[in-house]
GROMACS .gro file of C-alpha atoms in nm:
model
  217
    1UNK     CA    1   3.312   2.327  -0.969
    2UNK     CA    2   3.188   2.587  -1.221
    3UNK     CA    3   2.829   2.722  -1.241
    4UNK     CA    4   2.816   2.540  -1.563
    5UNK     CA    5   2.921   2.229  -1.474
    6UNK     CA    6   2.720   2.232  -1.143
    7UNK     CA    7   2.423   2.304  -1.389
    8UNK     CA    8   2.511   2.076  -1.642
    9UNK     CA    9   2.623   1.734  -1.367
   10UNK     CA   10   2.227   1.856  -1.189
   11UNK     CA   11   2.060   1.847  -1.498
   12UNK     CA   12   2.246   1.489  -1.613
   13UNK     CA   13   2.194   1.333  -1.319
   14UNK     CA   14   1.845   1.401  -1.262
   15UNK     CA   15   1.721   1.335  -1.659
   16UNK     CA   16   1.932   0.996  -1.576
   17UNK     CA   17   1.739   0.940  -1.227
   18UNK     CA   18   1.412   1.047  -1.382
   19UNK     CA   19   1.499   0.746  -1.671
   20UNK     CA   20   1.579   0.438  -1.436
   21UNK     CA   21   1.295   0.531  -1.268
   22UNK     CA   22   0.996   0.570  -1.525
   23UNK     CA   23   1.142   0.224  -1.629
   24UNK     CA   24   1.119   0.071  -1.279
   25UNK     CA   25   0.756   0.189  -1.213
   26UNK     CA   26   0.563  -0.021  -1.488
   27UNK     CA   27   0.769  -0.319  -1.383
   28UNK     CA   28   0.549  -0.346  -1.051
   29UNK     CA   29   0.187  -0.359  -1.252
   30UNK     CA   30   0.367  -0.661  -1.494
   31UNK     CA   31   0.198  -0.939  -1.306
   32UNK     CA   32  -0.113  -0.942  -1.083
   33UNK     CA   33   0.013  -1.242  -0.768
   34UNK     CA   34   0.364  -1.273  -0.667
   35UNK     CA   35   0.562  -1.171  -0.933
   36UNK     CA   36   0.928  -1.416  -1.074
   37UNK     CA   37   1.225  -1.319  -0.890
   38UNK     CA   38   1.374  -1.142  -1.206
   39UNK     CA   39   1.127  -0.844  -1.229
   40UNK     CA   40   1.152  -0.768  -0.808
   41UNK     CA   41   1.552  -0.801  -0.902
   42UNK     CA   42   1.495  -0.601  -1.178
   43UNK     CA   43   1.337  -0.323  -1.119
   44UNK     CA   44   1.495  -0.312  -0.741
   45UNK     CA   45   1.858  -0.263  -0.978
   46UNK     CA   46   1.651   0.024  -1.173
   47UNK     CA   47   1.545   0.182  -0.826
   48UNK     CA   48   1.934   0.138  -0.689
   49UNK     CA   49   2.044   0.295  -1.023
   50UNK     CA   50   1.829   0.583  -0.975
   51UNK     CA   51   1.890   0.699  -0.636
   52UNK     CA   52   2.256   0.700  -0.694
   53UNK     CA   53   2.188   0.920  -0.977
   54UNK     CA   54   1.965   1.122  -0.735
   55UNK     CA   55   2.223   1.144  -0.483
   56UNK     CA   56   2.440   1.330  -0.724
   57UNK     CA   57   2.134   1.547  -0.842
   58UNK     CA   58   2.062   1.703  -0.461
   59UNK     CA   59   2.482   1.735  -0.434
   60UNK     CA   60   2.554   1.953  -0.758
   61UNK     CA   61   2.180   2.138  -0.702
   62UNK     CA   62   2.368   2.226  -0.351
   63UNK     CA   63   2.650   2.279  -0.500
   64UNK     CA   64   2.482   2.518  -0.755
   65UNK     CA   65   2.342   2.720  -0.477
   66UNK     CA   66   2.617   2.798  -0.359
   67UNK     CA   67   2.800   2.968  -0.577
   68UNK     CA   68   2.485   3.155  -0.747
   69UNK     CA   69   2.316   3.221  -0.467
   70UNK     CA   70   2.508   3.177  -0.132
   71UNK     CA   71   2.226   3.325   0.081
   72UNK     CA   72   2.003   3.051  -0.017
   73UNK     CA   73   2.264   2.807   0.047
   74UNK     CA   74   2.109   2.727   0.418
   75UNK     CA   75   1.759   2.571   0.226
   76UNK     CA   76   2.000   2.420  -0.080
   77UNK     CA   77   2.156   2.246   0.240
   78UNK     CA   78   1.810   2.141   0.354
   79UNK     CA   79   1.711   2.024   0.041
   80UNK     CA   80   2.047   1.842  -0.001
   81UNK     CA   81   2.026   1.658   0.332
   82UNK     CA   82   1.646   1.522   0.325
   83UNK     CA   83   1.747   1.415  -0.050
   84UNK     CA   84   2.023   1.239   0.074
   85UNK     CA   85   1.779   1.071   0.354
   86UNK     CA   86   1.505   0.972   0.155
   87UNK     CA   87   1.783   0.790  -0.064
   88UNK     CA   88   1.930   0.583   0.218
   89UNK     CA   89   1.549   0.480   0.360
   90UNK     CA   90   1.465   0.396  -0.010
   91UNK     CA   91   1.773   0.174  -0.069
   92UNK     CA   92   1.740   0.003   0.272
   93UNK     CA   93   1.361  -0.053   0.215
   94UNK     CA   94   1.502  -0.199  -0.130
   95UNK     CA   95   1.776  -0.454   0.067
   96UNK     CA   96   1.495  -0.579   0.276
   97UNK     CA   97   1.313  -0.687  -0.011
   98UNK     CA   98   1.600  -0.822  -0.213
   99UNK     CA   99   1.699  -0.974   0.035
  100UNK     CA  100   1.364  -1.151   0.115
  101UNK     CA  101   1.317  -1.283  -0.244
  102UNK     CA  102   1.705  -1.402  -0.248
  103UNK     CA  103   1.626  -1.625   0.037
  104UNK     CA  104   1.281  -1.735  -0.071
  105UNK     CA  105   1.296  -2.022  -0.275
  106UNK     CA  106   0.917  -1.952  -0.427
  107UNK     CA  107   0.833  -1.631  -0.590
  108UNK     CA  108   0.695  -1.374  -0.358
  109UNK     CA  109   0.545  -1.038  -0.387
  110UNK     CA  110   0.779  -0.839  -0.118
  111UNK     CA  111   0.487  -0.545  -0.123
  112UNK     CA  112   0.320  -0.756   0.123
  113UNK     CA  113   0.534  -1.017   0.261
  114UNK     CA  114   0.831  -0.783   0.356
  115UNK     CA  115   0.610  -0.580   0.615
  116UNK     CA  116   0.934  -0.388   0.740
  117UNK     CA  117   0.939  -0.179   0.400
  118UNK     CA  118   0.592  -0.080   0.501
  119UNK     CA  119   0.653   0.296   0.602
  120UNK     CA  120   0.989   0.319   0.508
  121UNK     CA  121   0.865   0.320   0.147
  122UNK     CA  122   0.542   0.499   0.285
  123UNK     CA  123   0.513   0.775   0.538
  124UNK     CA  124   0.853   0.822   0.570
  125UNK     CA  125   0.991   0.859   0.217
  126UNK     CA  126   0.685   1.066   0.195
  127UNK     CA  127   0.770   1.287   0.443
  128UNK     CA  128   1.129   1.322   0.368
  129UNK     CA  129   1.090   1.386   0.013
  130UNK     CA  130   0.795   1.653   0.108
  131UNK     CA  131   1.063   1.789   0.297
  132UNK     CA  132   1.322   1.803   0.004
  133UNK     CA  133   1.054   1.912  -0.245
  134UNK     CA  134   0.952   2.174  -0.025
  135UNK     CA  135   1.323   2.319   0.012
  136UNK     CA  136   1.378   2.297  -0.351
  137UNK     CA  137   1.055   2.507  -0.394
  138UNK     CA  138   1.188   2.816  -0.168
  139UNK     CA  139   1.521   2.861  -0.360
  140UNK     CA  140   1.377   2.797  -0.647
  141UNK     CA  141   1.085   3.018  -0.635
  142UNK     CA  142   1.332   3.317  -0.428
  143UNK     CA  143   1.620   3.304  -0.675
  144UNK     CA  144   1.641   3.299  -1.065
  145UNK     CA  145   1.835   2.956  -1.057
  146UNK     CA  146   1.594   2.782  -1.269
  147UNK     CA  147   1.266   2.839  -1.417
  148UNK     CA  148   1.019   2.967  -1.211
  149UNK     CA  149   0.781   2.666  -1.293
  150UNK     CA  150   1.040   2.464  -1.108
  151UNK     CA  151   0.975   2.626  -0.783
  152UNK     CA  152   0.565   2.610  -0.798
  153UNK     CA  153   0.561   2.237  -0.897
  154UNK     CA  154   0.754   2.195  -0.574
  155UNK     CA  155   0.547   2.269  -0.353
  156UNK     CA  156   0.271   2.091  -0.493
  157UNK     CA  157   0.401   1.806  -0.516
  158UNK     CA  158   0.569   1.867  -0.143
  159UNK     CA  159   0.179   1.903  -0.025
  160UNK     CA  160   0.099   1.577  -0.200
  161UNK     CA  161   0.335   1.397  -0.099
  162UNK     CA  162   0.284   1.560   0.302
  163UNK     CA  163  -0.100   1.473   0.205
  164UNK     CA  164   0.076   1.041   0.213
  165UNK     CA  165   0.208   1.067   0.536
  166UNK     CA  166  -0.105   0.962   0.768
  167UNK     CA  167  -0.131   0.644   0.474
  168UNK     CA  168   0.018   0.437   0.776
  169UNK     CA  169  -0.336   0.404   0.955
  170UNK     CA  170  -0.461   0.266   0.634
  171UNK     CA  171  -0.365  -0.105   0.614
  172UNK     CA  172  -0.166  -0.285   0.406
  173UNK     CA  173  -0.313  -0.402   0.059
  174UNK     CA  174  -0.096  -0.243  -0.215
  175UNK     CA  175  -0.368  -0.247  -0.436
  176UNK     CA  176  -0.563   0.040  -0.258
  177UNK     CA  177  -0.458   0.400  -0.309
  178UNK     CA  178  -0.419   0.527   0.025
  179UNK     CA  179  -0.266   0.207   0.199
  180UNK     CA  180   0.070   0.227   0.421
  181UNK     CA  181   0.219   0.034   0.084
  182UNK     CA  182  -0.094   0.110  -0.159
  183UNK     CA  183   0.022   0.223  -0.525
  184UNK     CA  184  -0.090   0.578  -0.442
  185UNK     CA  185   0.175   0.602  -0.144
  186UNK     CA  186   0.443   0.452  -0.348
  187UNK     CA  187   0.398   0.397  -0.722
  188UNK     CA  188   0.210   0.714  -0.809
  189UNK     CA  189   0.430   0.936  -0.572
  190UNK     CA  190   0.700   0.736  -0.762
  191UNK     CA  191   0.606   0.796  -1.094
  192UNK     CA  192   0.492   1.181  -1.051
  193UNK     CA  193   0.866   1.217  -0.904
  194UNK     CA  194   1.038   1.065  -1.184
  195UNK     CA  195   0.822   1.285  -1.450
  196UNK     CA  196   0.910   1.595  -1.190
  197UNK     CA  197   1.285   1.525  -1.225
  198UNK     CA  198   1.275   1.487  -1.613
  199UNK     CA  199   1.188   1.828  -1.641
  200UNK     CA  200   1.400   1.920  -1.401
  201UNK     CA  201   1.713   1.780  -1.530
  202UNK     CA  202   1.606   1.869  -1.897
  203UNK     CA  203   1.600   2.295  -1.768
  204UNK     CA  204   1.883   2.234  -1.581
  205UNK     CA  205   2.112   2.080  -1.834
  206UNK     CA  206   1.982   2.330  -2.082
  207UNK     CA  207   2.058   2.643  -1.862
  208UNK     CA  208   2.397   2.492  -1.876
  209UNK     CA  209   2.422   2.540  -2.289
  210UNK     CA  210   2.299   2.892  -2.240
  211UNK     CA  211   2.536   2.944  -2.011
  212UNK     CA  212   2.828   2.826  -2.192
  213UNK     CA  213   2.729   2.993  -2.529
  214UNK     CA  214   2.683   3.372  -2.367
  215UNK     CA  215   3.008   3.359  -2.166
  216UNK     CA  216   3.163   3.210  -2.511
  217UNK     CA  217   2.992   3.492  -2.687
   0.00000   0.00000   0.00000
């Protein structure tokens, strides 16, 4: 893998996982009760969709560590493996509640009635994903990969996200903010994420083009 493919398959995948995803948030403010099977299905396919497409965005950012900047490779690594973590929680917290309205033969509103997604969506994708942001933020802000903008927005939105994690001793009613499944633990953190990655992927994939035209030149 070249630097400029590395650059350009990071900034693809995360404009794509940054799209699926800024389509899936709305779809959980559509309706105010339980919502019809075919928006949880829905947007649960747009969520699935995007954290494939994320997986490959913390693989080629690795990847692009490592051959620009090999002694940052050890927090690339980091940021590659709670990535890859807070993927596989998120898509398991997305079974259970597929799963749930497959076998329901009424519409429900898994937010509440699947009570095992609780803190997988919550505290712990918060954490991870704190974590990932937070690892991102020290190469980032330590090497001239990408813009240095890239590297400070990380870590803010690491200690926001770290600022979620307690949200567990805070009930269960998705329609408060700070809840273990409120809409500021998972939809805002959610939405900011997506907007974060847009950016992202956008810088990346364009680093790639002025890559490829000053090695053509």
């Amino acid at each position: 893998m070249t630097e400029t493919f590395a650059r350009r398959l990071t900034g693809a995948a995360g404009i794509a996982a940054a799209a699926a995803l800024i389509v899936e948030v709305p779809l959980y403010f559509v309706y105010s009760g339980p919502p019809p099977d075919a928006n949880v299905l829905a947007r649960l396919l747009l969520g699935i969709v995007a954290l494939a497409c994320l997986v490959v965005f913390v693989t080629a950012f690795r990847e692009l560590i490592k051959r620009t900047h090999p002694a940052y490779e050890w927090a690339a690594s980091i940021a590659s493996a709670t990535g890859l973590v807070y993927a596989t929680i998120t898509l398991v917290s997305m079974g259970l509640e597929a799963g749930a309205v497959i076998a329901t033969d009424h519409p429900i509103d898994p937010t509440i009635t699947v009570s095992g997604t609780y803190i997988l969506y919550g505290s712990i994708s918060r954490l991870m994903l704190g974590l990932f942001l937070a690892a991102v933020g020290h190469v980032v802000t330590h090497t001239d990969v990408l813009p240095r903008w890239v590297g400070r927005s990380a870590y803010v939105l690491a200690a926001i996200n770290l600022a979620f994690v307690p949200s567990l001793f805070f009930g269960n009613t998705p329609g408060h903010f700070y809840a273990a499944n409120g809409w500021g633990t998972t939809a805002l953190m959610g939405a900011i994420l997506s907007y974060w990655l847009l950016a992202v992927g956008i810088s990346a994939y364009r680093s790639s083009i002025r890559l490829r035209d000053s090695v053509a030149a």
